[in-house]
Amino acid sequence: MNVLQSMKMAWKQLKASKLRSFLTMLGIIIGVASVILLVSLGNGVTKEVDDQMGDLGSNLITVVNSSVNPNDKYTYDEVMKYQNIDGVKSVSPELSGQVNATYDYKNSSNKVIGTNDQYKAARSLEMKEGRFLLPIDTEYGQKVAVIGSTVASDLFGFGNPIGETIRLNGMPYKVVGVLKEKGASMMGSSDDQIFIPISSAQRLLKDTNVRTIYVETKSADDVDFVVNTLESRLAIKFGDEKEQEE
């Protein structure tokens, strides 16, 4: 039996069992489509995770002081000494708390972050309008604020927030910048956050203890050295936990 005869017989079988042939073809089509869909979803999730990791930066080190000991504190001046470590590009402290933000008759509850001018680059924040914090804002404890896109929408609607005064726990702060919408990520969303100079945040939150520090290295190759140096300094400052327990 040659190939031509085999094809003729197969065609006759298909014509004789049209419903069965249709169902077989449909099963194959659905199976292939399902595989394509799953692969597409997998690639989409992978890209989203990669994008979020990219936002964090391959050369960004996060130091978190989770000690419950009230004596284990980090001041702003102590944190900024990390800039002297070889391979460090920038240091951004984070002092945070929850505040009640109000403008006119509108109000919202938001996370306020006290930090410095280097925070914007370290956390890959982009401005929609206005400016971010400046060194002079931190130096003089200026009452200025940079707000996320959601905060701007909640308090100002379609109005322009730049130059307007909002109140954080009753204290007046001038809005100098609005961030571009960033969406949710593993590190939370900046859209519903308010950023003020850390020197001003210390007074507003009545707290001087910096619990989170972002250290950005000059390149990915510097990360290991900087991490080892930070671990050594942390061990000197806080001591060995085992020794403290003894």
PDB file of C-alpha atoms in Angstrom:
ATOM      1  CA  MET A   1       0.000   0.000   0.000  1.00  0.00           C
ATOM      2  CA  ASN A   2       1.522   3.279  -1.141  1.00  0.00           C
ATOM      3  CA  VAL A   3       1.231   6.706   0.470  1.00  0.00           C
ATOM      4  CA  LEU A   4      -1.499   7.874  -1.901  1.00  0.00           C
ATOM      5  CA  GLN A   5      -3.736   4.934  -1.058  1.00  0.00           C
ATOM      6  CA  SER A   6      -3.163   5.511   2.673  1.00  0.00           C
ATOM      7  CA  MET A   7      -4.230   9.139   2.326  1.00  0.00           C
ATOM      8  CA  LYS A   8      -7.385   8.138   0.409  1.00  0.00           C
ATOM      9  CA  MET A   9      -8.360   5.640   3.103  1.00  0.00           C
ATOM     10  CA  ALA A  10      -7.746   8.169   5.854  1.00  0.00           C
ATOM     11  CA  TRP A  11      -9.914  10.719   4.034  1.00  0.00           C
ATOM     12  CA  LYS A  12     -12.745   8.188   3.694  1.00  0.00           C
ATOM     13  CA  GLN A  13     -12.525   7.457   7.453  1.00  0.00           C
ATOM     14  CA  LEU A  14     -12.731  11.152   8.235  1.00  0.00           C
ATOM     15  CA  LYS A  15     -15.781  11.591   6.030  1.00  0.00           C
ATOM     16  CA  ALA A  16     -17.436   8.543   7.554  1.00  0.00           C
ATOM     17  CA  SER A  17     -16.946   9.763  11.150  1.00  0.00           C
ATOM     18  CA  LYS A  18     -17.290  13.537  10.880  1.00  0.00           C
ATOM     19  CA  LEU A  19     -18.334  14.117  14.498  1.00  0.00           C
ATOM     20  CA  ARG A  20     -15.523  12.016  15.930  1.00  0.00           C
ATOM     21  CA  SER A  21     -13.007  13.703  13.635  1.00  0.00           C
ATOM     22  CA  PHE A  22     -14.283  17.138  14.649  1.00  0.00           C
ATOM     23  CA  LEU A  23     -14.039  16.329  18.361  1.00  0.00           C
ATOM     24  CA  THR A  24     -10.517  14.968  17.909  1.00  0.00           C
ATOM     25  CA  MET A  25      -9.394  18.110  16.099  1.00  0.00           C
ATOM     26  CA  LEU A  26     -11.105  20.291  18.714  1.00  0.00           C
ATOM     27  CA  GLY A  27      -9.266  18.464  21.519  1.00  0.00           C
ATOM     28  CA  ILE A  28      -5.938  19.010  19.790  1.00  0.00           C
ATOM     29  CA  ILE A  29      -6.672  22.707  19.188  1.00  0.00           C
ATOM     30  CA  ILE A  30      -7.719  23.277  22.835  1.00  0.00           C
ATOM     31  CA  GLY A  31      -4.662  21.405  24.104  1.00  0.00           C
ATOM     32  CA  VAL A  32      -2.257  23.459  22.003  1.00  0.00           C
ATOM     33  CA  ALA A  33      -4.037  26.722  22.917  1.00  0.00           C
ATOM     34  CA  SER A  34      -3.846  25.851  26.628  1.00  0.00           C
ATOM     35  CA  VAL A  35      -0.106  25.257  26.426  1.00  0.00           C
ATOM     36  CA  ILE A  36       0.394  28.571  24.618  1.00  0.00           C
ATOM     37  CA  LEU A  37      -1.744  30.378  27.213  1.00  0.00           C
ATOM     38  CA  LEU A  38       0.149  28.856  30.142  1.00  0.00           C
ATOM     39  CA  VAL A  39       3.500  29.732  28.594  1.00  0.00           C
ATOM     40  CA  SER A  40       2.303  33.306  27.971  1.00  0.00           C
ATOM     41  CA  LEU A  41       1.055  33.667  31.560  1.00  0.00           C
ATOM     42  CA  GLY A  42       4.333  32.261  32.879  1.00  0.00           C
ATOM     43  CA  ASN A  43       6.356  34.700  30.797  1.00  0.00           C
ATOM     44  CA  GLY A  44       4.142  37.577  31.958  1.00  0.00           C
ATOM     45  CA  VAL A  45       4.610  36.723  35.639  1.00  0.00           C
ATOM     46  CA  THR A  46       8.360  36.291  35.139  1.00  0.00           C
ATOM     47  CA  LYS A  47       8.589  39.694  33.454  1.00  0.00           C
ATOM     48  CA  GLU A  48       6.617  41.355  36.268  1.00  0.00           C
ATOM     49  CA  VAL A  49       8.935  39.867  38.917  1.00  0.00           C
ATOM     50  CA  ASP A  50      12.006  40.831  36.876  1.00  0.00           C
ATOM     51  CA  ASP A  51      10.690  44.394  36.533  1.00  0.00           C
ATOM     52  CA  GLN A  52      10.098  44.670  40.275  1.00  0.00           C
ATOM     53  CA  MET A  53      13.541  43.290  41.051  1.00  0.00           C
ATOM     54  CA  GLY A  54      14.957  45.711  38.513  1.00  0.00           C
ATOM     55  CA  ASP A  55      13.266  48.578  40.358  1.00  0.00           C
ATOM     56  CA  LEU A  56      15.073  47.544  43.517  1.00  0.00           C
ATOM     57  CA  GLY A  57      18.375  47.594  41.677  1.00  0.00           C
ATOM     58  CA  SER A  58      21.089  44.953  41.573  1.00  0.00           C
ATOM     59  CA  ASN A  59      23.386  47.253  43.559  1.00  0.00           C
ATOM     60  CA  LEU A  60      20.961  48.328  46.290  1.00  0.00           C
ATOM     61  CA  ILE A  61      21.531  47.034  49.824  1.00  0.00           C
ATOM     62  CA  THR A  62      18.813  47.313  52.456  1.00  0.00           C
ATOM     63  CA  VAL A  63      19.745  47.448  56.132  1.00  0.00           C
ATOM     64  CA  VAL A  64      16.881  46.972  58.596  1.00  0.00           C
ATOM     65  CA  ASN A  65      17.248  47.509  62.334  1.00  0.00           C
ATOM     66  CA  SER A  66      14.672  45.088  63.758  1.00  0.00           C
ATOM     67  CA  SER A  67      16.037  45.101  67.301  1.00  0.00           C
ATOM     68  CA  VAL A  68      13.477  45.504  70.073  1.00  0.00           C
ATOM     69  CA  ASN A  69      16.126  46.884  72.403  1.00  0.00           C
ATOM     70  CA  PRO A  70      15.380  50.633  72.838  1.00  0.00           C
ATOM     71  CA  ASN A  71      19.108  51.302  73.115  1.00  0.00           C
ATOM     72  CA  ASP A  72      19.810  49.885  69.631  1.00  0.00           C
ATOM     73  CA  LYS A  73      19.221  53.115  67.747  1.00  0.00           C
ATOM     74  CA  TYR A  74      20.517  54.607  64.542  1.00  0.00           C
ATOM     75  CA  THR A  75      20.721  58.382  64.187  1.00  0.00           C
ATOM     76  CA  TYR A  76      20.827  60.196  60.864  1.00  0.00           C
ATOM     77  CA  ASP A  77      24.438  61.283  61.400  1.00  0.00           C
ATOM     78  CA  GLU A  78      25.498  57.680  62.112  1.00  0.00           C
ATOM     79  CA  VAL A  79      23.768  56.433  58.980  1.00  0.00           C
ATOM     80  CA  MET A  80      25.375  59.013  56.703  1.00  0.00           C
ATOM     81  CA  LYS A  81      28.871  57.906  57.772  1.00  0.00           C
ATOM     82  CA  TYR A  82      28.327  54.880  55.526  1.00  0.00           C
ATOM     83  CA  GLN A  83      28.975  57.196  52.566  1.00  0.00           C
ATOM     84  CA  ASN A  84      32.685  56.948  53.414  1.00  0.00           C
ATOM     85  CA  ILE A  85      32.803  53.207  52.633  1.00  0.00           C
ATOM     86  CA  ASP A  86      34.669  52.438  49.412  1.00  0.00           C
ATOM     87  CA  GLY A  87      32.249  51.518  46.642  1.00  0.00           C
ATOM     88  CA  VAL A  88      29.231  53.306  48.138  1.00  0.00           C
ATOM     89  CA  LYS A  89      27.397  55.667  45.777  1.00  0.00           C
ATOM     90  CA  SER A  90      24.607  56.914  48.039  1.00  0.00           C
ATOM     91  CA  VAL A  91      22.987  56.377  51.431  1.00  0.00           C
ATOM     92  CA  SER A  92      19.286  56.933  52.046  1.00  0.00           C
ATOM     93  CA  PRO A  93      17.812  56.629  55.544  1.00  0.00           C
ATOM     94  CA  GLU A  94      14.115  55.977  56.022  1.00  0.00           C
ATOM     95  CA  LEU A  95      12.115  57.098  59.036  1.00  0.00           C
ATOM     96  CA  SER A  96       8.445  56.277  58.582  1.00  0.00           C
ATOM     97  CA  GLY A  97       5.099  56.533  60.325  1.00  0.00           C
ATOM     98  CA  GLN A  98       1.387  56.919  59.683  1.00  0.00           C
ATOM     99  CA  VAL A  99      -0.094  60.420  59.508  1.00  0.00           C
ATOM    100  CA  ASN A 100      -3.404  62.109  58.799  1.00  0.00           C
ATOM    101  CA  ALA A 101      -3.043  64.281  55.695  1.00  0.00           C
ATOM    102  CA  THR A 102      -5.573  67.037  55.072  1.00  0.00           C
ATOM    103  CA  TYR A 103      -6.186  69.705  52.437  1.00  0.00           C
ATOM    104  CA  ASP A 104      -9.200  71.952  52.619  1.00  0.00           C
ATOM    105  CA  TYR A 105     -12.054  69.597  53.584  1.00  0.00           C
ATOM    106  CA  LYS A 106     -10.399  66.447  52.215  1.00  0.00           C
ATOM    107  CA  ASN A 107      -8.294  64.089  54.299  1.00  0.00           C
ATOM    108  CA  SER A 108      -6.563  60.713  54.030  1.00  0.00           C
ATOM    109  CA  SER A 109      -4.404  58.437  56.142  1.00  0.00           C
ATOM    110  CA  ASN A 110      -0.981  57.917  54.579  1.00  0.00           C
ATOM    111  CA  LYS A 111       2.475  56.605  55.277  1.00  0.00           C
ATOM    112  CA  VAL A 112       4.959  59.436  55.602  1.00  0.00           C
ATOM    113  CA  ILE A 113       8.627  58.758  54.893  1.00  0.00           C
ATOM    114  CA  GLY A 114      11.369  60.978  56.200  1.00  0.00           C
ATOM    115  CA  THR A 115      14.471  60.710  54.029  1.00  0.00           C
ATOM    116  CA  ASN A 116      17.007  62.705  52.021  1.00  0.00           C
ATOM    117  CA  ASP A 117      17.634  63.763  48.421  1.00  0.00           C
ATOM    118  CA  GLN A 118      19.420  60.497  47.528  1.00  0.00           C
ATOM    119  CA  TYR A 119      16.316  58.385  48.157  1.00  0.00           C
ATOM    120  CA  LYS A 120      14.774  59.222  44.770  1.00  0.00           C
ATOM    121  CA  ALA A 121      17.551  57.610  42.713  1.00  0.00           C
ATOM    122  CA  ALA A 122      18.029  54.674  45.096  1.00  0.00           C
ATOM    123  CA  ARG A 123      14.336  53.727  44.909  1.00  0.00           C
ATOM    124  CA  SER A 124      13.936  54.581  41.201  1.00  0.00           C
ATOM    125  CA  LEU A 125      11.268  57.226  41.782  1.00  0.00           C
ATOM    126  CA  GLU A 126      10.259  59.545  38.943  1.00  0.00           C
ATOM    127  CA  MET A 127       8.757  62.997  39.128  1.00  0.00           C
ATOM    128  CA  LYS A 128       5.487  63.831  37.417  1.00  0.00           C
ATOM    129  CA  GLU A 129       5.838  67.495  38.270  1.00  0.00           C
ATOM    130  CA  GLY A 130       7.817  69.693  40.617  1.00  0.00           C
ATOM    131  CA  ARG A 131      10.938  68.453  42.363  1.00  0.00           C
ATOM    132  CA  PHE A 132      12.099  65.927  44.927  1.00  0.00           C
ATOM    133  CA  LEU A 133      13.744  66.752  48.253  1.00  0.00           C
ATOM    134  CA  LEU A 134      16.951  68.806  48.187  1.00  0.00           C
ATOM    135  CA  PRO A 135      19.985  68.704  50.526  1.00  0.00           C
ATOM    136  CA  ILE A 136      19.004  72.135  51.860  1.00  0.00           C
ATOM    137  CA  ASP A 137      15.579  70.775  52.860  1.00  0.00           C
ATOM    138  CA  THR A 138      17.215  68.218  55.131  1.00  0.00           C
ATOM    139  CA  GLU A 139      19.856  70.612  56.415  1.00  0.00           C
ATOM    140  CA  TYR A 140      17.297  73.161  57.608  1.00  0.00           C
ATOM    141  CA  GLY A 141      14.383  70.840  58.356  1.00  0.00           C
ATOM    142  CA  GLN A 142      12.151  72.480  55.800  1.00  0.00           C
ATOM    143  CA  LYS A 143       8.432  71.707  55.924  1.00  0.00           C
ATOM    144  CA  VAL A 144       8.137  70.590  52.322  1.00  0.00           C
ATOM    145  CA  ALA A 145       6.509  67.445  50.945  1.00  0.00           C
ATOM    146  CA  VAL A 146       6.633  65.283  47.839  1.00  0.00           C
ATOM    147  CA  ILE A 147       3.430  63.301  47.388  1.00  0.00           C
ATOM    148  CA  GLY A 148       2.523  60.136  45.494  1.00  0.00           C
ATOM    149  CA  SER A 149       0.001  60.114  42.655  1.00  0.00           C
ATOM    150  CA  THR A 150      -2.772  58.575  44.767  1.00  0.00           C
ATOM    151  CA  VAL A 151      -2.289  61.171  47.520  1.00  0.00           C
ATOM    152  CA  ALA A 152      -2.457  63.931  44.912  1.00  0.00           C
ATOM    153  CA  SER A 153      -5.693  62.509  43.515  1.00  0.00           C
ATOM    154  CA  ASP A 154      -7.280  62.002  46.946  1.00  0.00           C
ATOM    155  CA  LEU A 155      -6.503  65.484  48.225  1.00  0.00           C
ATOM    156  CA  PHE A 156      -6.524  67.629  45.065  1.00  0.00           C
ATOM    157  CA  GLY A 157      -8.595  65.762  42.506  1.00  0.00           C
ATOM    158  CA  PHE A 158      -7.695  67.252  39.114  1.00  0.00           C
ATOM    159  CA  GLY A 159      -6.145  70.346  40.688  1.00  0.00           C
ATOM    160  CA  ASN A 160      -2.434  71.197  40.721  1.00  0.00           C
ATOM    161  CA  PRO A 161      -0.886  70.422  44.142  1.00  0.00           C
ATOM    162  CA  ILE A 162       2.421  72.236  43.526  1.00  0.00           C
ATOM    163  CA  GLY A 163       2.781  75.184  45.882  1.00  0.00           C
ATOM    164  CA  GLU A 164      -0.274  74.231  47.923  1.00  0.00           C
ATOM    165  CA  THR A 165      -0.115  73.576  51.663  1.00  0.00           C
ATOM    166  CA  ILE A 166      -1.251  70.298  53.187  1.00  0.00           C
ATOM    167  CA  ARG A 167      -1.375  69.472  56.874  1.00  0.00           C
ATOM    168  CA  LEU A 168       0.250  66.382  58.301  1.00  0.00           C
ATOM    169  CA  ASN A 169      -1.089  65.701  61.776  1.00  0.00           C
ATOM    170  CA  GLY A 170      -2.031  69.379  61.831  1.00  0.00           C
ATOM    171  CA  MET A 171       1.409  70.662  60.780  1.00  0.00           C
ATOM    172  CA  PRO A 172       1.608  72.683  57.516  1.00  0.00           C
ATOM    173  CA  TYR A 173       3.788  71.339  54.681  1.00  0.00           C
ATOM    174  CA  LYS A 174       4.242  72.906  51.256  1.00  0.00           C
ATOM    175  CA  VAL A 175       3.889  70.473  48.333  1.00  0.00           C
ATOM    176  CA  VAL A 176       6.935  70.833  46.068  1.00  0.00           C
ATOM    177  CA  GLY A 177       6.586  67.706  43.946  1.00  0.00           C
ATOM    178  CA  VAL A 178       4.307  64.914  42.740  1.00  0.00           C
ATOM    179  CA  LEU A 179       5.628  61.471  41.798  1.00  0.00           C
ATOM    180  CA  LYS A 180       4.681  59.538  38.687  1.00  0.00           C
ATOM    181  CA  GLU A 181       2.325  56.627  39.249  1.00  0.00           C
ATOM    182  CA  LYS A 182       4.369  53.513  39.943  1.00  0.00           C
ATOM    183  CA  GLY A 183       1.886  50.866  41.025  1.00  0.00           C
ATOM    184  CA  ALA A 184       2.325  48.132  43.599  1.00  0.00           C
ATOM    185  CA  SER A 185       5.593  46.256  44.086  1.00  0.00           C
ATOM    186  CA  MET A 186       7.260  43.964  46.581  1.00  0.00           C
ATOM    187  CA  MET A 187       8.465  47.030  48.458  1.00  0.00           C
ATOM    188  CA  GLY A 188       5.008  48.614  48.601  1.00  0.00           C
ATOM    189  CA  SER A 189       3.678  51.464  46.523  1.00  0.00           C
ATOM    190  CA  SER A 190       4.994  55.010  46.567  1.00  0.00           C
ATOM    191  CA  ASP A 191       1.687  56.180  45.078  1.00  0.00           C
ATOM    192  CA  ASP A 192       0.007  56.559  48.479  1.00  0.00           C
ATOM    193  CA  GLN A 193       3.071  57.798  50.359  1.00  0.00           C
ATOM    194  CA  ILE A 194       4.307  61.249  51.369  1.00  0.00           C
ATOM    195  CA  PHE A 195       8.016  62.122  51.457  1.00  0.00           C
ATOM    196  CA  ILE A 196       9.470  64.817  53.700  1.00  0.00           C
ATOM    197  CA  PRO A 197      12.993  65.706  54.898  1.00  0.00           C
ATOM    198  CA  ILE A 198      14.136  63.305  57.615  1.00  0.00           C
ATOM    199  CA  SER A 199      15.048  66.208  59.897  1.00  0.00           C
ATOM    200  CA  SER A 200      11.458  67.417  59.663  1.00  0.00           C
ATOM    201  CA  ALA A 201      10.067  63.891  60.066  1.00  0.00           C
ATOM    202  CA  GLN A 202      11.941  63.476  63.338  1.00  0.00           C
ATOM    203  CA  ARG A 203       9.953  66.358  64.801  1.00  0.00           C
ATOM    204  CA  LEU A 204       6.663  65.351  63.203  1.00  0.00           C
ATOM    205  CA  LEU A 205       6.863  61.710  64.324  1.00  0.00           C
ATOM    206  CA  LYS A 206       8.725  62.504  67.559  1.00  0.00           C
ATOM    207  CA  ASP A 207      11.240  59.797  66.711  1.00  0.00           C
ATOM    208  CA  THR A 208      14.928  59.937  65.772  1.00  0.00           C
ATOM    209  CA  ASN A 209      15.553  56.207  65.353  1.00  0.00           C
ATOM    210  CA  VAL A 210      16.265  55.283  61.728  1.00  0.00           C
ATOM    211  CA  ARG A 211      15.199  51.670  61.196  1.00  0.00           C
ATOM    212  CA  THR A 212      15.714  51.286  57.436  1.00  0.00           C
ATOM    213  CA  ILE A 213      18.753  52.286  55.402  1.00  0.00           C
ATOM    214  CA  TYR A 214      19.244  51.971  51.651  1.00  0.00           C
ATOM    215  CA  VAL A 215      22.870  51.771  50.572  1.00  0.00           C
ATOM    216  CA  GLU A 216      23.476  52.021  46.841  1.00  0.00           C
ATOM    217  CA  THR A 217      26.830  50.829  45.537  1.00  0.00           C
ATOM    218  CA  LYS A 218      28.645  52.232  42.531  1.00  0.00           C
ATOM    219  CA  SER A 219      28.363  48.893  40.725  1.00  0.00           C
ATOM    220  CA  ALA A 220      27.172  45.322  41.310  1.00  0.00           C
ATOM    221  CA  ASP A 221      30.813  44.292  41.759  1.00  0.00           C
ATOM    222  CA  ASP A 222      31.036  46.457  44.902  1.00  0.00           C
ATOM    223  CA  VAL A 223      28.100  44.798  46.666  1.00  0.00           C
ATOM    224  CA  ASP A 224      29.998  41.974  48.406  1.00  0.00           C
ATOM    225  CA  PHE A 225      32.679  44.286  49.806  1.00  0.00           C
ATOM    226  CA  VAL A 226      30.140  46.842  51.018  1.00  0.00           C
ATOM    227  CA  VAL A 227      27.955  44.144  52.612  1.00  0.00           C
ATOM    228  CA  ASN A 228      30.949  42.711  54.492  1.00  0.00           C
ATOM    229  CA  THR A 229      31.946  46.184  55.672  1.00  0.00           C
ATOM    230  CA  LEU A 230      28.413  46.948  56.826  1.00  0.00           C
ATOM    231  CA  GLU A 231      28.210  43.653  58.714  1.00  0.00           C
ATOM    232  CA  SER A 232      31.464  44.463  60.508  1.00  0.00           C
ATOM    233  CA  ARG A 233      30.246  47.915  61.513  1.00  0.00           C
ATOM    234  CA  LEU A 234      26.892  46.550  62.637  1.00  0.00           C
ATOM    235  CA  ALA A 235      28.632  43.932  64.777  1.00  0.00           C
ATOM    236  CA  ILE A 236      30.732  46.653  66.413  1.00  0.00           C
ATOM    237  CA  LYS A 237      27.735  48.924  67.040  1.00  0.00           C
ATOM    238  CA  PHE A 238      25.239  46.359  68.281  1.00  0.00           C
ATOM    239  CA  GLY A 239      27.651  43.678  69.484  1.00  0.00           C
ATOM    240  CA  ASP A 240      27.224  39.939  69.128  1.00  0.00           C
ATOM    241  CA  GLU A 241      23.707  38.854  70.099  1.00  0.00           C
ATOM    242  CA  LYS A 242      25.007  35.666  71.676  1.00  0.00           C
ATOM    243  CA  GLU A 243      27.427  37.593  73.862  1.00  0.00           C
ATOM    244  CA  GLN A 244      24.606  39.935  74.925  1.00  0.00           C
ATOM    245  CA  GLU A 245      22.430  36.962  75.893  1.00  0.00           C
ATOM    246  CA  GLU A 246      25.225  35.505  78.055  1.00  0.00           C
TER     247      GLU A 246
END
